[in-house]
Short mmCIF file of C-alpha atoms in Angstrom, two decimals:
data_model
loop_
_atom_site.label_atom_id
_atom_site.label_comp_id
_atom_site.label_asym_id
_atom_site.label_seq_id
_atom_site.Cartn_x
_atom_site.Cartn_y
_atom_site.Cartn_z
CA LEU A 1 31.62 -166.87 118.02
CA PHE A 2 35.22 -167.05 119.29
CA VAL A 3 36.01 -165.27 122.54
CA LYS A 4 39.72 -165.30 123.33
CA LYS A 5 41.93 -163.13 125.49
CA ASN A 6 41.83 -159.59 124.06
CA ARG A 7 39.95 -160.82 121.00
CA VAL A 8 36.37 -161.51 119.92
CA LEU A 9 35.69 -162.93 116.45
CA ILE A 10 32.31 -163.61 114.83
CA TRP A 11 32.04 -165.69 111.66
CA ALA A 12 28.74 -165.57 109.78
CA ASN A 13 27.55 -166.26 106.25
CA GLU A 14 25.44 -163.09 106.17
CA VAL A 15 25.07 -159.87 108.10
CA TRP A 16 22.00 -161.30 109.87
CA GLY A 17 24.12 -164.08 111.34
CA ALA A 18 26.62 -161.49 112.54
CA LEU A 19 23.77 -159.62 114.27
CA ARG A 20 22.73 -162.80 116.09
CA GLY A 21 26.34 -163.41 117.05
CA LEU A 22 26.61 -159.92 118.53
CA GLU A 23 23.41 -160.57 120.47
CA THR A 24 24.86 -163.80 121.85
CA PHE A 25 28.05 -161.98 122.81
CA SER A 26 26.08 -159.29 124.64
CA GLN A 27 24.34 -161.98 126.67
CA ILE A 28 27.52 -163.68 127.92
CA VAL A 29 29.08 -160.45 129.19
CA TRP A 30 28.47 -159.61 132.84
CA LYS A 31 29.37 -156.78 135.18
CA GLY A 32 31.53 -157.58 138.17
CA GLN A 33 31.34 -156.04 141.62
CA ASP A 34 34.06 -153.63 140.54
CA ASP A 35 31.74 -152.37 137.74
CA ARG A 36 34.07 -153.78 135.09
CA LEU A 37 32.71 -155.97 132.28
CA TYR A 38 33.83 -159.59 132.08
CA VAL A 39 33.46 -162.44 129.62
CA LYS A 40 34.84 -165.97 129.67
CA GLU A 41 36.86 -167.45 126.87
CA THR A 42 34.52 -169.62 124.83
CA VAL A 43 33.62 -170.91 121.39
CA ILE A 44 29.93 -170.96 120.40
CA SER A 45 28.59 -172.44 117.17
CA ASP A 46 24.93 -171.56 116.77
CA TYR A 47 22.21 -171.31 114.14
CA PRO A 48 18.39 -171.21 114.06
CA ARG A 49 16.33 -174.35 113.70
CA PHE A 50 13.50 -172.49 111.91
CA GLN A 51 13.88 -169.60 109.50
CA HIS A 52 10.61 -167.82 110.41
CA ARG A 53 10.53 -166.80 114.08
CA GLY A 54 7.74 -164.29 114.43
CA ILE A 55 5.54 -162.15 116.62
CA LEU A 56 2.04 -161.13 115.48
CA VAL A 57 1.37 -157.53 116.53
CA ASP A 58 -2.26 -156.37 116.32
CA THR A 59 -2.74 -152.60 116.01
CA SER A 60 -6.44 -152.62 115.12
CA ARG A 61 -8.18 -153.57 118.38
CA HIS A 62 -5.97 -151.10 120.25
CA PHE A 63 -3.71 -148.60 118.53
CA LEU A 64 -0.05 -148.98 119.53
CA PHE A 65 2.22 -145.96 119.60
CA LYS A 66 5.24 -146.08 117.34
CA GLU A 67 7.53 -146.10 120.38
CA VAL A 68 5.86 -149.27 121.67
CA ILE A 69 6.40 -150.94 118.31
CA PHE A 70 10.08 -149.95 118.54
CA ASP A 71 10.23 -151.57 121.99
CA ILE A 72 8.69 -154.76 120.57
CA ILE A 73 11.29 -154.83 117.81
CA ASP A 74 14.14 -154.26 120.29
CA ALA A 75 12.91 -157.20 122.36
CA MET A 76 12.59 -159.34 119.24
CA GLU A 77 16.23 -158.62 118.43
CA ALA A 78 17.20 -159.65 121.97
CA ASN A 79 15.29 -162.93 121.46
CA LYS A 80 16.65 -163.56 117.94
CA MET A 81 13.19 -163.33 116.41
CA ASN A 82 13.13 -162.05 112.86
CA VAL A 83 9.57 -161.42 111.60
CA MET A 84 7.06 -158.91 112.92
CA HIS A 85 3.73 -159.95 111.45
CA TRP A 86 1.91 -156.63 111.51
CA HIS A 87 -1.85 -157.18 111.67
CA ILE A 88 -2.33 -153.52 110.99
CA VAL A 89 -6.10 -153.25 110.27
CA ASP A 90 -9.25 -155.19 111.18
CA ASP A 91 -12.96 -154.70 111.90
CA GLN A 92 -12.32 -152.36 114.81
CA SER A 93 -10.11 -149.75 113.13
CA PHE A 94 -8.18 -148.91 109.98
CA PRO A 95 -5.05 -147.04 111.14
CA TYR A 96 -3.15 -147.44 107.84
CA LYS A 97 -3.09 -143.90 106.38
CA SER A 98 -3.43 -144.47 102.66
CA LYS A 99 -2.66 -141.70 100.20
CA VAL A 100 -4.70 -143.41 97.49
CA TYR A 101 -7.80 -143.74 99.68
CA PRO A 102 -7.27 -141.28 102.58
CA ASP A 103 -10.86 -141.68 103.82
CA LEU A 104 -10.06 -145.25 104.91
CA SER A 105 -8.22 -143.96 107.97
CA LYS A 106 -10.11 -140.66 108.26
CA LYS A 107 -13.35 -142.55 108.83
CA GLY A 108 -12.01 -145.95 109.86
CA ALA A 109 -9.39 -145.15 112.51
CA PHE A 110 -10.25 -144.68 116.18
CA HIS A 111 -8.96 -141.10 116.08
CA PRO A 112 -7.24 -138.90 113.45
CA GLU A 113 -4.00 -139.16 115.45
CA PHE A 114 -4.23 -142.94 115.87
CA VAL A 115 -2.87 -143.69 112.41
CA TYR A 116 0.36 -144.82 110.77
CA SER A 117 1.41 -142.57 107.91
CA LEU A 118 3.44 -144.03 105.07
CA GLU A 119 6.41 -142.19 106.56
CA ASP A 120 5.77 -143.82 109.96
CA ILE A 121 5.65 -147.23 108.34
CA THR A 122 8.87 -146.62 106.42
CA GLU A 123 10.57 -145.54 109.65
CA ILE A 124 9.38 -148.71 111.42
CA ILE A 125 10.58 -150.89 108.53
CA HIS A 126 14.04 -149.28 108.58
CA TYR A 127 14.25 -149.49 112.37
CA ALA A 128 13.41 -153.19 112.23
CA ARG A 129 15.80 -153.96 109.38
CA PHE A 130 18.79 -152.64 111.33
CA ARG A 131 17.83 -155.11 114.07
CA GLY A 132 17.42 -158.09 111.77
CA VAL A 133 13.61 -158.03 111.80
CA ARG A 134 11.38 -158.17 108.72
CA ILE A 135 8.02 -156.41 108.73
CA MET A 136 5.35 -158.61 107.13
CA PRO A 137 2.02 -156.75 106.79
CA GLU A 138 -1.42 -158.33 106.98
CA PHE A 139 -4.49 -156.81 105.37
CA ASP A 140 -7.12 -159.41 106.19
CA SER A 141 -10.05 -159.83 103.79
CA PRO A 142 -12.78 -160.50 102.69
CA GLY A 143 -13.87 -160.80 106.34
CA HIS A 144 -12.67 -158.58 109.18
CA THR A 145 -13.31 -155.52 107.01
CA TYR A 146 -16.00 -153.54 108.86
CA SER A 147 -13.66 -150.55 109.27
CA TRP A 148 -13.01 -150.53 105.52
CA GLY A 149 -16.71 -149.99 104.88
CA LEU A 150 -16.96 -146.88 107.05
CA SER A 151 -15.49 -144.93 104.15
CA GLN A 152 -16.28 -147.38 101.34
CA PRO A 153 -19.77 -148.76 102.09
CA GLU A 154 -20.16 -149.95 98.51
CA LEU A 155 -17.17 -152.24 99.06
CA LEU A 156 -19.02 -154.41 101.57
CA THR A 157 -21.92 -156.77 100.99
CA GLN A 158 -25.33 -155.30 101.78
CA CYS A 159 -27.14 -157.75 104.04
CA TYR A 160 -30.78 -158.58 103.34
CA GLN A 161 -33.72 -159.82 105.37
CA GLY A 162 -35.89 -161.60 102.90
CA SER A 163 -36.10 -159.37 99.83
CA ASN A 164 -35.33 -156.16 101.74
CA PRO A 165 -31.89 -154.68 102.46
CA VAL A 166 -31.18 -154.11 106.14
CA LYS A 167 -30.15 -150.48 106.50
CA GLY A 168 -26.65 -150.04 107.90
CA TYR A 169 -25.93 -153.76 108.12
CA PHE A 170 -23.04 -154.98 105.98
CA GLY A 171 -21.05 -158.19 105.73
CA PRO A 172 -17.72 -159.14 104.14
CA ILE A 173 -16.31 -157.52 101.01
CA ASP A 174 -18.69 -158.03 98.08
CA PRO A 175 -17.05 -160.52 95.67
CA SER A 176 -19.60 -159.97 92.89
CA LYS A 177 -18.64 -156.41 91.87
CA ASN A 178 -15.85 -155.57 89.44
CA ALA A 179 -15.44 -152.29 91.33
CA THR A 180 -14.31 -154.34 94.34
CA TYR A 181 -11.25 -155.60 92.52
CA THR A 182 -10.43 -152.19 91.06
CA PHE A 183 -10.39 -150.76 94.58
CA LEU A 184 -8.28 -153.61 95.94
CA LYS A 185 -5.79 -153.41 93.10
CA ASN A 186 -5.28 -149.67 93.66
CA LEU A 187 -4.93 -150.09 97.42
CA PHE A 188 -2.53 -153.02 97.26
CA ASP A 189 -0.46 -151.30 94.58
CA GLU A 190 0.31 -148.69 97.23
CA ILE A 191 0.74 -151.24 100.03
CA LEU A 192 3.26 -153.27 98.04
CA THR A 193 5.22 -150.10 97.34
CA VAL A 194 5.43 -149.17 101.03
CA PHE A 195 6.02 -152.66 102.43
CA GLN A 196 8.95 -154.20 100.60
CA ASP A 197 8.95 -157.63 102.24
CA THR A 198 8.57 -160.51 99.79
CA TYR A 199 5.59 -161.83 101.76
CA ILE A 200 2.24 -160.19 102.39
CA HIS A 201 -0.39 -161.81 104.60
CA LEU A 202 -3.85 -161.76 103.00
CA GLY A 203 -5.77 -163.22 105.94
CA GLY A 204 -8.79 -165.08 104.61
CA ASP A 205 -10.02 -166.34 107.98
CA GLU A 206 -13.42 -166.30 109.64
CA VAL A 207 -15.48 -165.17 106.65
CA PRO A 208 -19.16 -165.01 107.73
CA LEU A 209 -21.30 -166.44 104.94
CA GLN A 210 -24.75 -165.46 106.22
CA CYS A 211 -24.71 -162.00 104.67
CA TRP A 212 -23.44 -163.31 101.35
CA SER A 213 -26.23 -165.90 101.30
CA SER A 214 -28.85 -163.17 101.88
CA ASN A 215 -27.68 -160.84 99.11
CA PRO A 216 -29.26 -161.46 95.67
CA ASP A 217 -26.27 -160.04 93.76
CA VAL A 218 -23.90 -162.40 95.52
CA THR A 219 -26.18 -165.43 95.29
CA ASN A 220 -26.66 -164.72 91.58
CA PHE A 221 -22.89 -164.55 91.14
CA GLY A 222 -23.14 -167.91 89.41
CA ILE A 223 -21.26 -170.25 91.74
CA ASP A 224 -21.90 -172.16 94.92
CA LEU A 225 -21.80 -169.94 98.01
CA SER A 226 -18.96 -171.91 99.59
CA LYS A 227 -16.81 -171.21 96.51
CA LYS A 228 -17.24 -167.43 96.49
CA ALA A 229 -14.37 -166.88 98.93
CA ILE A 230 -12.25 -169.03 96.61
CA ILE A 231 -13.07 -166.83 93.61
CA TYR A 232 -12.41 -163.68 95.64
CA ASN A 233 -9.00 -164.83 96.85
CA PHE A 234 -8.04 -166.15 93.41
CA ARG A 235 -8.75 -162.81 91.75
CA LEU A 236 -7.02 -160.87 94.52
CA MET A 237 -3.86 -162.98 94.32
CA LYS A 238 -3.85 -162.80 90.53
CA ASP A 239 -3.94 -159.00 90.68
CA LEU A 240 -1.25 -158.88 93.35
CA ARG A 241 1.00 -161.18 91.32
CA SER A 242 0.64 -158.71 88.46
CA ILE A 243 1.55 -155.80 90.74
CA GLY A 244 4.44 -157.79 92.18
CA LYS A 245 6.10 -158.12 88.78
CA LYS A 246 7.33 -154.56 89.27
CA ARG A 247 9.33 -155.71 92.30
CA LYS A 248 12.72 -157.38 92.17
CA ASP A 249 11.63 -160.44 94.18
CA GLY A 250 7.96 -160.39 93.22
CA VAL A 251 5.38 -161.10 95.90
CA LYS A 252 4.42 -164.21 97.86
CA PHE A 253 1.41 -164.84 100.07
CA VAL A 254 0.62 -165.99 103.58
CA MET A 255 -2.94 -167.12 104.33
CA TRP A 256 -4.75 -168.38 107.40
CA GLN A 257 -5.61 -172.06 107.17
CA GLU A 258 -9.30 -171.56 106.31
CA VAL A 259 -8.31 -170.67 102.74
CA MET A 260 -6.65 -174.07 102.38
CA ASN A 261 -9.66 -175.73 104.02
CA ASN A 262 -11.89 -174.13 101.35
CA ASP A 263 -9.91 -176.04 98.70
CA LEU A 264 -8.56 -172.98 96.91
CA GLN A 265 -5.62 -173.99 94.71
CA LEU A 266 -2.93 -171.62 95.96
CA PRO A 267 0.52 -170.97 94.49
CA ASN A 268 2.93 -173.59 95.80
CA ASP A 269 5.09 -170.93 97.46
CA THR A 270 2.15 -169.82 99.64
CA LEU A 271 2.64 -170.07 103.40
CA ILE A 272 -0.30 -171.56 105.30
CA GLN A 273 -0.57 -170.31 108.88
CA ILE A 274 -2.08 -172.94 111.17
CA TRP A 275 -3.86 -171.32 114.11
CA MET A 276 -6.64 -173.67 115.18
CA GLY A 277 -5.36 -177.07 114.20
CA ASP A 278 -2.52 -179.41 114.90
CA VAL A 279 -0.76 -182.39 113.36
CA MET A 280 -3.46 -183.26 110.83
CA ASP A 281 -3.67 -179.69 109.55
CA ILE A 282 0.10 -179.37 109.28
CA ASN A 283 0.28 -182.63 107.35
CA ARG A 284 -2.58 -181.65 105.07
CA ALA A 285 -0.87 -178.40 104.15
CA ILE A 286 2.45 -180.13 103.52
CA ASN A 287 0.82 -182.91 101.48
CA LEU A 288 -0.85 -180.25 99.34
CA GLY A 289 2.58 -178.83 98.61
CA TYR A 290 2.55 -175.75 100.87
CA ASN A 291 4.98 -174.49 103.45
CA VAL A 292 3.65 -174.00 106.97
CA LEU A 293 3.74 -171.49 109.81
CA TYR A 294 2.46 -172.70 113.17
CA SER A 295 0.72 -170.63 115.85
CA THR A 296 -1.93 -172.82 117.48
CA CYS A 297 -0.23 -173.19 120.86
CA TRP A 298 1.25 -169.68 120.98
CA TYR A 299 -1.80 -167.44 121.36
CA LEU A 300 -0.50 -165.18 124.11
CA ASP A 301 -3.72 -163.17 124.37
CA HIS A 302 -5.51 -166.07 126.04
CA VAL A 303 -6.09 -165.01 129.64
CA GLU A 304 -4.29 -167.40 131.96
CA TYR A 305 -3.06 -167.39 135.53
CA GLY A 306 0.02 -168.87 137.09
CA THR A 307 3.20 -170.04 135.40
CA LYS A 308 2.24 -170.92 131.84
CA TRP A 309 5.51 -170.45 129.97
CA PRO A 310 6.33 -174.22 130.11
CA LYS A 311 3.34 -174.85 127.83
CA TYR A 312 4.76 -172.48 125.23
CA TYR A 313 8.25 -173.85 125.68
CA GLN A 314 7.23 -177.48 125.22
CA CYS A 315 5.14 -176.79 122.12
CA ASP A 316 6.96 -177.81 118.95
CA PRO A 317 5.47 -177.43 115.44
CA ALA A 318 7.39 -180.48 114.24
CA ASP A 319 6.47 -182.80 117.12
CA ASN A 320 4.68 -185.92 115.91
CA SER A 321 4.13 -184.24 112.56
CA MET A 322 4.21 -187.64 110.85
CA THR A 323 6.32 -186.24 108.06
CA VAL A 324 10.00 -186.48 107.29
CA ASP A 325 9.91 -183.14 105.49
CA GLU A 326 10.38 -180.82 108.46
CA LYS A 327 11.84 -178.26 106.05
CA LYS A 328 8.27 -177.53 104.89
CA ILE A 329 7.59 -176.13 108.37
CA LEU A 330 9.26 -172.74 108.02
CA GLY A 331 8.61 -171.77 111.63
CA GLY A 332 5.95 -170.16 113.73
CA GLU A 333 4.63 -167.07 115.45
CA ALA A 334 3.56 -166.05 118.92
CA CYS A 335 0.33 -164.09 118.44
CA LEU A 336 -0.80 -161.31 120.75
CA TRP A 337 -4.20 -160.03 119.65
CA SER A 338 -4.97 -156.72 121.28
CA GLU A 339 -8.57 -156.94 122.52
CA TYR A 340 -7.34 -156.80 126.12
CA VAL A 341 -3.91 -155.17 125.80
CA ASP A 342 -2.82 -151.68 124.85
CA ASN A 343 0.20 -149.39 125.12
CA GLU A 344 0.29 -149.79 128.90
CA ASN A 345 0.54 -153.57 129.12
CA TYR A 346 1.44 -154.88 125.66
CA MET A 347 5.13 -155.43 126.44
CA THR A 348 4.56 -157.03 129.84
CA THR A 349 1.94 -159.36 128.37
CA LEU A 350 4.16 -160.32 125.44
CA TRP A 351 7.43 -160.83 127.31
CA PRO A 352 8.94 -162.93 128.71
CA ARG A 353 6.39 -165.57 127.60
CA ALA A 354 7.32 -165.02 123.96
CA SER A 355 10.92 -165.79 124.93
CA ALA A 356 9.83 -169.40 125.46
CA THR A 357 8.51 -169.44 121.89
CA ALA A 358 11.71 -167.79 120.67
CA GLU A 359 13.92 -170.51 122.15
CA ARG A 360 11.73 -173.26 120.74
CA LEU A 361 12.01 -171.77 117.25
CA TRP A 362 15.75 -171.16 117.51
CA SER A 363 17.29 -174.01 119.51
CA HIS A 364 17.83 -177.64 118.59
CA LYS A 365 14.79 -179.85 119.08
CA ASP A 366 16.57 -181.76 121.87
CA VAL A 367 16.94 -178.61 124.01
CA ARG A 368 13.90 -179.19 126.22
CA ASP A 369 14.86 -179.26 129.90
CA LEU A 370 12.43 -177.03 131.81
CA ASP A 371 14.65 -176.50 134.85
CA SER A 372 17.52 -175.28 132.71
CA ALA A 373 15.18 -173.11 130.64
CA ALA A 374 13.66 -171.52 133.76
CA ILE A 375 17.07 -170.29 134.91
CA ARG A 376 17.87 -168.86 131.48
CA LEU A 377 14.49 -167.19 131.07
CA GLN A 378 14.64 -165.57 134.51
CA GLU A 379 18.06 -164.16 133.74
CA HIS A 380 16.95 -163.11 130.26
CA ARG A 381 13.94 -161.25 131.65
CA CYS A 382 16.23 -159.22 133.91
CA ARG A 383 18.51 -158.57 130.95
CA MET A 384 15.63 -157.25 128.84
CA LEU A 385 14.39 -155.02 131.67
CA LYS A 386 17.78 -153.33 131.75
#
């Protein structure tokens, strides 16, 4: 970025770099007492340290209006963050309005109006793209799928007590039925048509095994119980790879770290998202050949009091990672799960704390002074409020 008298010039390798340069320029302009805009002559050479600088947005625990999502994306642009990880469905609700299986949202959403149509999603994707933000969807399974079963009860595992099924009590998706994979293939065929990002997050975390272990069909599936999640994810990814062949760039996967911990052999281009571990988990993923996203220290939904942004600012996914291959750490995400936030307080809970994460993921690893950061973040908060 070159700012000279009567001239501003931005050099960038791609349009996304030009967008970041424009954002930098907007942040060094100030209004004088005479209401005129001023900027000092300067030269700024800048680039991101990590390529994946994300925010996880959860629209299942509380539905977020489209306008709030637009506000989140605008703030991400202002903070040079480039991936909105959209955790769109979960146990609590299924607001994705599928045309292939319309009952998923009719019976699984909180309310008929609390849904995202395919047109809504396309509008959000286009809005984000013009601001340099990718939309990476997450459809978490086989756990976290209670809302799926409200319209597709045969999809979930019937839980048993002894030899008797427990009426109305279901567990994770049933991995023993061929119909399960037919359903998933049809659903994800649509999802991969709507969401065009190369990556899709398949979840895979917190799979409760008790129900599987009680169900005779699942226990007779022919493999050890601990391996059933492996078989499920393997078949799902195989089908999605097949669907992805219709796309120019194919499809790649992001998984929560439990899938790696279960010893599933994943494609080498899979991203492992670390959310409850640290150095050892990062190293294990890298040593197994995977790239890594880091989120452990950036769970913004944790209720805290006082000034906590320094904790987020000082967290670094590559600190003490005991590996020279920092390039395998593609970046990280600040995660705001929505159990305790909704349309009224989502933005104020997310920002400006996520700005501390944004600077850590963008700036050089030696940029760490808290006093200097405090001044910048205070000014940046006022800038975002305007």
